Short mmCIF file of C-alpha atoms and ligand atoms in Angstrom, two decimals:
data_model
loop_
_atom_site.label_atom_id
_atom_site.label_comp_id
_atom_site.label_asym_id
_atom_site.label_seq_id
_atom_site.Cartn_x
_atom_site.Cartn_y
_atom_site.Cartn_z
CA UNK A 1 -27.42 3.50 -36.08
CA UNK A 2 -26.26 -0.15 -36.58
CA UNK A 3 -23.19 0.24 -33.87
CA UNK A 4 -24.13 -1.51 -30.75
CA UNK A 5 -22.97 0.47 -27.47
CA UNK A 6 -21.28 -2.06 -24.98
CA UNK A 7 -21.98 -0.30 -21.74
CA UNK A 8 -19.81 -1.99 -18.76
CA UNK A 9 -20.98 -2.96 -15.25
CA UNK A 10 -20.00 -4.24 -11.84
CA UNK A 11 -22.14 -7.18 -11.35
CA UNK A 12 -23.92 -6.04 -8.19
CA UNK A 13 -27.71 -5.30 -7.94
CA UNK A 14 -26.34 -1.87 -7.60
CA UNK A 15 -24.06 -1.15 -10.47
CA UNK A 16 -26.63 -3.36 -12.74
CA UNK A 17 -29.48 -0.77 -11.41
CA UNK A 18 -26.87 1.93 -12.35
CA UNK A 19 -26.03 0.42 -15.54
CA UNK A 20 -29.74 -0.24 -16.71
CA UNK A 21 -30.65 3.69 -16.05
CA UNK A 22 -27.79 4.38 -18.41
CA UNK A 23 -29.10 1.93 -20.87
CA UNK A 24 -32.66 3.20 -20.50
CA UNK A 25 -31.81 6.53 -21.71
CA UNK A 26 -29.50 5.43 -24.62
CA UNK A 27 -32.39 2.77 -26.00
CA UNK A 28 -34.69 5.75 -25.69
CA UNK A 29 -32.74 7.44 -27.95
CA UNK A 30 -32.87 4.59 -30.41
CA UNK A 31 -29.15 3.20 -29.84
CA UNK A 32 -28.81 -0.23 -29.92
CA UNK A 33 -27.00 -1.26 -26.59
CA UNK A 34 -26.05 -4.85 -25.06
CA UNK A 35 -24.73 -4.98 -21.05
CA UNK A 36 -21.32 -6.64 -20.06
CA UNK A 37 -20.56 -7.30 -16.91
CA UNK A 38 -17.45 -7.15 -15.51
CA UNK A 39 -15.82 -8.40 -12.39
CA UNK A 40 -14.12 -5.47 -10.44
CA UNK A 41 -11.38 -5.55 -7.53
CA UNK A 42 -13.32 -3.52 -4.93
CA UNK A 43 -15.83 -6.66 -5.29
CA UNK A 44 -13.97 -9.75 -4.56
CA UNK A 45 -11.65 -9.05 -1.78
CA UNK A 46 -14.32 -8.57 1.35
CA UNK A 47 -12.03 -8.65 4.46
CA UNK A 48 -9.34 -5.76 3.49
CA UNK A 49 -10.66 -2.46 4.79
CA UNK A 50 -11.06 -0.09 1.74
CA UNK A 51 -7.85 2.39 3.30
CA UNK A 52 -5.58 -0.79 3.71
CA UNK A 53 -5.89 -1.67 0.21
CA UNK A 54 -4.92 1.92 -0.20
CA UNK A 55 -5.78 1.91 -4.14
CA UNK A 56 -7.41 4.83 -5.71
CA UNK A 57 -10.79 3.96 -7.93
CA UNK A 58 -10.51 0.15 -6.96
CA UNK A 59 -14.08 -0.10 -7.65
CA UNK A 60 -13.53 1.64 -11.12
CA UNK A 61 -10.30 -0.21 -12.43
CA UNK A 62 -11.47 -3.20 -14.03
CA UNK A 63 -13.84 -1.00 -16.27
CA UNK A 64 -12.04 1.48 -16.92
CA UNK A 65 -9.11 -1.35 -18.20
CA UNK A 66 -12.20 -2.67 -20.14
CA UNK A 67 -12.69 0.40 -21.62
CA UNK A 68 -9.26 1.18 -22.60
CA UNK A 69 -9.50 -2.50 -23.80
CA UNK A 70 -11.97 -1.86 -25.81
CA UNK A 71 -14.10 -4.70 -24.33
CA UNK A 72 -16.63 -2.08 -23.99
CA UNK A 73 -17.79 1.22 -24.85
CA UNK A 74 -19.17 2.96 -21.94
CA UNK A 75 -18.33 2.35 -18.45
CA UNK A 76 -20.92 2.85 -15.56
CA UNK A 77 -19.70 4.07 -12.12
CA UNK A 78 -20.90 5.54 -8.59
CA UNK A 79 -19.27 8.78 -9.38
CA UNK A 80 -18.24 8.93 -5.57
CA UNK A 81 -16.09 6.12 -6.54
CA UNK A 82 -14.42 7.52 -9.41
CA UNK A 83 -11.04 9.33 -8.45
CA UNK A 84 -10.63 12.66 -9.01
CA UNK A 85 -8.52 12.33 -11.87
CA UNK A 86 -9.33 10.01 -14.65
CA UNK A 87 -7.45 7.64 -15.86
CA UNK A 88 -5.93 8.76 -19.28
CA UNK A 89 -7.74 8.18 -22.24
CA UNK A 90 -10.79 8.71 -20.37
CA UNK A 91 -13.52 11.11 -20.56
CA UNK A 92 -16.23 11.68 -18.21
CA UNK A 93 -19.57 11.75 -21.01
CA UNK A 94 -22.53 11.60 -18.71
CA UNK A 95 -23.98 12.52 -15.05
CA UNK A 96 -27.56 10.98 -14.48
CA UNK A 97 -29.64 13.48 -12.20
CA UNK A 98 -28.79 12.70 -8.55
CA UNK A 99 -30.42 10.41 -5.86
CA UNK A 100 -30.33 10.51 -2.49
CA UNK A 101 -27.25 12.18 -1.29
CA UNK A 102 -27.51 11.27 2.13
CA UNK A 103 -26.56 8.38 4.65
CA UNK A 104 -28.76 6.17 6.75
CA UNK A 105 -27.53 4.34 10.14
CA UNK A 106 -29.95 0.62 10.07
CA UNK A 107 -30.17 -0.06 13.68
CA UNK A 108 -30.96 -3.19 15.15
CA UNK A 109 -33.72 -2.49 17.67
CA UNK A 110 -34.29 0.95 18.24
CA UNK A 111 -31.91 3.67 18.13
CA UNK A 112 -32.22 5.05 21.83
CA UNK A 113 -28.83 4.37 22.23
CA UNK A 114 -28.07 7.44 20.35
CA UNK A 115 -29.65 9.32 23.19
CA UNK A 116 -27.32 7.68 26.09
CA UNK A 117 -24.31 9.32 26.64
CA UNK A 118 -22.45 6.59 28.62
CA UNK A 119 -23.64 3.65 26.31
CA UNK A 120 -20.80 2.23 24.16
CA UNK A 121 -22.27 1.47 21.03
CA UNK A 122 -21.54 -0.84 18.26
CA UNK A 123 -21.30 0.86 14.74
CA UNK A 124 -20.03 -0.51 11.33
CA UNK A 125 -18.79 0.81 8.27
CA UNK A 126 -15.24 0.71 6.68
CA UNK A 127 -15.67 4.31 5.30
CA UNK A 128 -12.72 6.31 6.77
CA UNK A 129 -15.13 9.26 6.08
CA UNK A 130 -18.36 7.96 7.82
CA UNK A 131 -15.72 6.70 10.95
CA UNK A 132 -14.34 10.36 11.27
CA UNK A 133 -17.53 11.61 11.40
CA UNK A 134 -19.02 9.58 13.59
CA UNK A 135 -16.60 9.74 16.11
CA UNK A 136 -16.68 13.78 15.44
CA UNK A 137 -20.48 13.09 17.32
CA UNK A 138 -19.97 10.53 19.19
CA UNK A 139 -16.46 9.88 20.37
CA UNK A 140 -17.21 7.11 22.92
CA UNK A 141 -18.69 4.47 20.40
CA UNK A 142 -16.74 1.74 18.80
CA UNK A 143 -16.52 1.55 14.73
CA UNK A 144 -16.04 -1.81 12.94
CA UNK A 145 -15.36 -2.85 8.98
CA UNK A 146 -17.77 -3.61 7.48
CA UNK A 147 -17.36 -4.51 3.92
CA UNK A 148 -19.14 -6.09 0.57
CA UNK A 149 -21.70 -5.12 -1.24
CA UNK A 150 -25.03 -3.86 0.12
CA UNK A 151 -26.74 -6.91 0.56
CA UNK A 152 -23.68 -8.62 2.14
CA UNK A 153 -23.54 -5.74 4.30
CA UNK A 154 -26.97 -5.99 5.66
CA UNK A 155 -26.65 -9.52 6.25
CA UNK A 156 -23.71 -9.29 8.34
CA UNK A 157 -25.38 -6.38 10.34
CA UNK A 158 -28.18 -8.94 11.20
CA UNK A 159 -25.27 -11.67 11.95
CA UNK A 160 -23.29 -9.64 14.68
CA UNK A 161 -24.15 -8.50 17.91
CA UNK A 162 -23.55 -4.44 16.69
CA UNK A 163 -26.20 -1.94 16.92
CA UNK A 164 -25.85 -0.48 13.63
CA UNK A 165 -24.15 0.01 10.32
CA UNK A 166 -23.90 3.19 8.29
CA UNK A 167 -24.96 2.81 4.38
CA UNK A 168 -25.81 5.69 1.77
CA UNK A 169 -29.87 6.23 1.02
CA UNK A 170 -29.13 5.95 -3.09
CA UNK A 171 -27.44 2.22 -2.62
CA UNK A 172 -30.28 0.90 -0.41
CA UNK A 173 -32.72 2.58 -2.53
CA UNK A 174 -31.29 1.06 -5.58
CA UNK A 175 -31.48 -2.26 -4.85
CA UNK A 176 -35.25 -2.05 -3.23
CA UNK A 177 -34.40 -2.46 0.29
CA UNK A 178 -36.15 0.24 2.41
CA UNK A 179 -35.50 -1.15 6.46
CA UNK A 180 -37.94 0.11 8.59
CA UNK A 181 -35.11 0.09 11.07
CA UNK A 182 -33.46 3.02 9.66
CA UNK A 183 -32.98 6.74 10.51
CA UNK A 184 -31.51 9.37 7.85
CA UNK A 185 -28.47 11.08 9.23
CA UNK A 186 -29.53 14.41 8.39
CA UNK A 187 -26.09 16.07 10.09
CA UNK A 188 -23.55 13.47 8.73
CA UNK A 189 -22.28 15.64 5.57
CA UNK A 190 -22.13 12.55 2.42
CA UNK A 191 -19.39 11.57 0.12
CA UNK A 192 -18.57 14.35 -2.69
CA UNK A 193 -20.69 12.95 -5.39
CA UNK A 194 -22.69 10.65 -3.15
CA UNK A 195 -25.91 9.34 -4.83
CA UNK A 196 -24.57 10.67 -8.25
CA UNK A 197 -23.93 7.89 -11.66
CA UNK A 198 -21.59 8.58 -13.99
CA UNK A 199 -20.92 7.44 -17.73
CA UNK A 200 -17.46 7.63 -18.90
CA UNK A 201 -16.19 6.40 -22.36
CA UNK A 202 -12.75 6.61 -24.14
CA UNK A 203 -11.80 10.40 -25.38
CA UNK A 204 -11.46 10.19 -28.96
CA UNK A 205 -15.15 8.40 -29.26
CA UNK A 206 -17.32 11.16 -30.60
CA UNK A 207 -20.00 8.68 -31.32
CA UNK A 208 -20.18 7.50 -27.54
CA UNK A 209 -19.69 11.34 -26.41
CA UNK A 210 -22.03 12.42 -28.79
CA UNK A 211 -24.64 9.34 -27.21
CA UNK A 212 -24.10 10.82 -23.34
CA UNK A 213 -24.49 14.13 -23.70
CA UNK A 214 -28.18 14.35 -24.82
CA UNK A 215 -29.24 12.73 -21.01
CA UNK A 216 -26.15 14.55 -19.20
CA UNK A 217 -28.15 15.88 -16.15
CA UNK A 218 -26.24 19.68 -16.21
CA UNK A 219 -27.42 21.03 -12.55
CA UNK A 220 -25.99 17.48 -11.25
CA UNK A 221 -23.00 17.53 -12.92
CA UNK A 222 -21.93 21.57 -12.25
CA UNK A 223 -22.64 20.05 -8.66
CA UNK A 224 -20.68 17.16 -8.48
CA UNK A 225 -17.77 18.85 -10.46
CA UNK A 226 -17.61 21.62 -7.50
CA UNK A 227 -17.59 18.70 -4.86
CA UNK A 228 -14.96 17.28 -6.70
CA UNK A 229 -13.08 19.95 -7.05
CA UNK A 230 -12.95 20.52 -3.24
CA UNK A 231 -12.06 16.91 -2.47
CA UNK A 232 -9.26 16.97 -5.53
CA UNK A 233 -7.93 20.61 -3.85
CA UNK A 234 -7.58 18.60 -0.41
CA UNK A 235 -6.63 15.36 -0.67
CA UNK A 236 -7.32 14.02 -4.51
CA UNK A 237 -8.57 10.57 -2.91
CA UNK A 238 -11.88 8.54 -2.32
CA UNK A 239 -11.47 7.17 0.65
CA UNK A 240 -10.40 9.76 2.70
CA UNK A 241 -12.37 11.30 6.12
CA UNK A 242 -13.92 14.83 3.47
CA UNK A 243 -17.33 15.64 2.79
CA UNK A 244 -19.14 17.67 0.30
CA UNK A 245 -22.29 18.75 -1.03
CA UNK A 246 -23.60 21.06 -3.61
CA UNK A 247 -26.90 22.41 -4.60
CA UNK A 248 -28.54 24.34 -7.20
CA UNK A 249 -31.71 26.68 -6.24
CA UNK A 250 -32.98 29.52 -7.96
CA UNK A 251 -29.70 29.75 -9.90
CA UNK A 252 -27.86 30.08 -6.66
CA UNK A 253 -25.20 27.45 -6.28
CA UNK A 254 -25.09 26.35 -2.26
CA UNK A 255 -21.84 24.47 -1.09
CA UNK A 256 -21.21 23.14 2.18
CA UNK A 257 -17.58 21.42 3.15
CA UNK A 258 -16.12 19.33 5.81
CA UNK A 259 -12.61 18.07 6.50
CA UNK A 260 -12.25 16.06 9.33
CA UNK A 261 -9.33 14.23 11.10
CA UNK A 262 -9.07 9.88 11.17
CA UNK A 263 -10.51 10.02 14.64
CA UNK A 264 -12.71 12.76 14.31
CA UNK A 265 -10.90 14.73 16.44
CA UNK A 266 -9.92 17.69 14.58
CA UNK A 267 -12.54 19.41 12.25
CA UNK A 268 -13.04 22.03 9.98
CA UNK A 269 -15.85 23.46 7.69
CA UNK A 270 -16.74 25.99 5.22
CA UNK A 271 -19.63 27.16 3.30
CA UNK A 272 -20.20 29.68 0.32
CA UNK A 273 -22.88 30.34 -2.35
CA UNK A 274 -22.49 31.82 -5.98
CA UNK A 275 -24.55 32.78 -8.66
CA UNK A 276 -24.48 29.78 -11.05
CA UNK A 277 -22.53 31.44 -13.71
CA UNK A 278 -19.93 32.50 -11.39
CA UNK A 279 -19.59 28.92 -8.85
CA UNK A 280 -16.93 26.82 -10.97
CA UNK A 281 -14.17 27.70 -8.48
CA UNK A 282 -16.34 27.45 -5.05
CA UNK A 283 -15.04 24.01 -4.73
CA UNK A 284 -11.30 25.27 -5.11
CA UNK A 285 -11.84 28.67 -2.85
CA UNK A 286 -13.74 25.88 -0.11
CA UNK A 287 -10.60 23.81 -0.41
CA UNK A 288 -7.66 26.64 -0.41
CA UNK A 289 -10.28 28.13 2.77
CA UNK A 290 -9.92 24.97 4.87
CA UNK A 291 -6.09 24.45 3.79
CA UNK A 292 -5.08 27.74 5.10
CA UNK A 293 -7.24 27.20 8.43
CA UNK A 294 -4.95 24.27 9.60
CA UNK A 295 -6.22 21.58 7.25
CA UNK A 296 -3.00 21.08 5.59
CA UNK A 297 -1.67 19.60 8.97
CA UNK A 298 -4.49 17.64 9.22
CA UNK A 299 -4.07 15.85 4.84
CA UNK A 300 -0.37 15.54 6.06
CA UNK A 301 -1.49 13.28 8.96
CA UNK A 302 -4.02 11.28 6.86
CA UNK A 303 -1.63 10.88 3.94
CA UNK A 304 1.18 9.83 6.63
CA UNK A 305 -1.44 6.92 8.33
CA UNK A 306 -1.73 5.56 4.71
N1 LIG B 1 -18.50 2.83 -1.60
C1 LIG B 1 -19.46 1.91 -2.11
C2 LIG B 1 -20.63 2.63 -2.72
N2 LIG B 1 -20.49 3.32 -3.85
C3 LIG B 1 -21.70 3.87 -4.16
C4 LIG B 1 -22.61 3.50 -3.20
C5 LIG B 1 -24.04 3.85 -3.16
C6 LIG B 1 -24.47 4.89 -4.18
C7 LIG B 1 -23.91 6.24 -3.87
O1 LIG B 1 -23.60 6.54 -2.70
O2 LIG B 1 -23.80 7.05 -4.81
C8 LIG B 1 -21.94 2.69 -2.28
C9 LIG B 1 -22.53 2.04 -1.10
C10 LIG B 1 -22.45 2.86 0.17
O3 LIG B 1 -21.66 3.81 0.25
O4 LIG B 1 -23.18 2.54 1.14
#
């Protein structure tokens, strides 16, 4: 095996931490490998909110150009970033056994303030999905952008006078920060894919293909293809107010959807289970479900505030 496997990266402490796990298994499996990292979009421009910039897989591009390129071999992404279609000429290869799926709010103080019904509060995040929701539960509190990577994020938490900022468990995790100022959101429904990594490489390279599937993690992948199915059925965005998630027990697949409205206030929400032989379409019948309940009205208005 004398080919070396370029395997691309974001340069964050995330997408390096992604990136490495990738590497990890291919060395295992006695390929030689060698990291390049490579600047991305989503990184450099910090003061756009994510749905201005209005670009589908703006975290992804640059890689995937790479790929195409042929600057590298592999390309390393959050799979919640990915867009729901592929760019052409690329295959997904690989899905590395999930993380946490869920979000965290890091509060300042305490987070009593969740408990007081008059109290304005303060909360950050430039997810359009984490905003929805939030105002969904608490429709009196006051969202603000918050953008960068997860360190930058953090550090602008501590600069301004908010009370908290919304981040997902698997990114803080990643990168070894663990504030003891956090709570789990254990009703906010994550991102479809959330906490999921994914390797992609170009189609026609059976070698690379060949290299990914011995680690592909199946249960997490028939799980984040149903969530993406039901986001792809809705909308076919990333950053866009839907949530999904998808488990595997006792070869029972369990799905759980939301759709909700840019201000949280229209919702809707479905759930369904199937044997795991039988679940491909749950993600399609969750979607079609919440389409015919009203939720077309409600992609029409999000696609229209675009
Ligand atoms: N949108 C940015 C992004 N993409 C992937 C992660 C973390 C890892 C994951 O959620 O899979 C994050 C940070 C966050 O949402 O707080």
């Amino acid at each position: 095996m004398d080919k070396v496997i370029r395997i691309g990266t974001r340069e964050s402490q995330l997408a390096l931490w992604q990136a490495h796990q990738v590497n990890n298994h291919l060395i295992a499996q006695g390929y030689r490998t060698a990291l390049v990292p490579i600047k991305s979009e989503g990184d450099i421009d910090l003061v756009t909110p994510l749905y201005e910039i209005g670009v589908q897989g703006i975290f992804t591009k640059s890689l995937d150009l790479a790929l195409l390129n042929n600057r590298i071999d592999i390309a390393v992404h959050s799979l919640k970033d990915v867009p729901t279609q592929l760019p052409q000429g690329i295959q997904q290869a690989a899905v590395l056994e999930r993380g946490p799926v869920k979000d965290l709010l890091v509060y300042k103080t305490n987070p009593d303030f969740l408990q007081q019904p008059g109290y304005v509060a303060a909360i950050a995040t430039s997810s359009v999905r984490r905003k929805a929701q939030w105002l969904r539960k608490y429709p009196q509190h006051q969202i603000f952008n918050l953008r960068g990577n997860v360190n930058t994020r953090l550090k602008k938490l501590a600069d301004e006078p908010w009370d908290g900022a919304i981040f997902a468990a698997a990114g803080l995790e990643r990168i070894n920060v663990r504030p003891e100022t956090s709570i789990e959101l254990d009703w906010m429904l994550p991102a479809p894919a959330q906490g999921a990594v994914v390797a992609v490489c170009r189609e026609n390279d059976t070698f690379c293909l060949e290299a990914c599937a011995a680690f592909n993690h199946a249960p997490t992948a028939l799980a984040t293809q149903i969530e993406r199915a039901f986001l792809r059925t809705l909308m076919g965005g990333c950053t866009t107010p839907i949530s999904a998630f998808a488990y595997i027990e006792n070869n029972t697949v369990h799905f759980e959807g939301e759709l909700c409205s840019l201000d949280g206030s229209k919702f809707f929400q479905t759930s369904r289970k199937a044997g795991i032989d039988d679940a491909n379409n749950i993600g399609y019948d969750a979607a079609q479900e919440i389409l015919a309940q009203g939720g077309a009205e409600v992609v029409a208005e999000i696609r229209n505030a675009k």
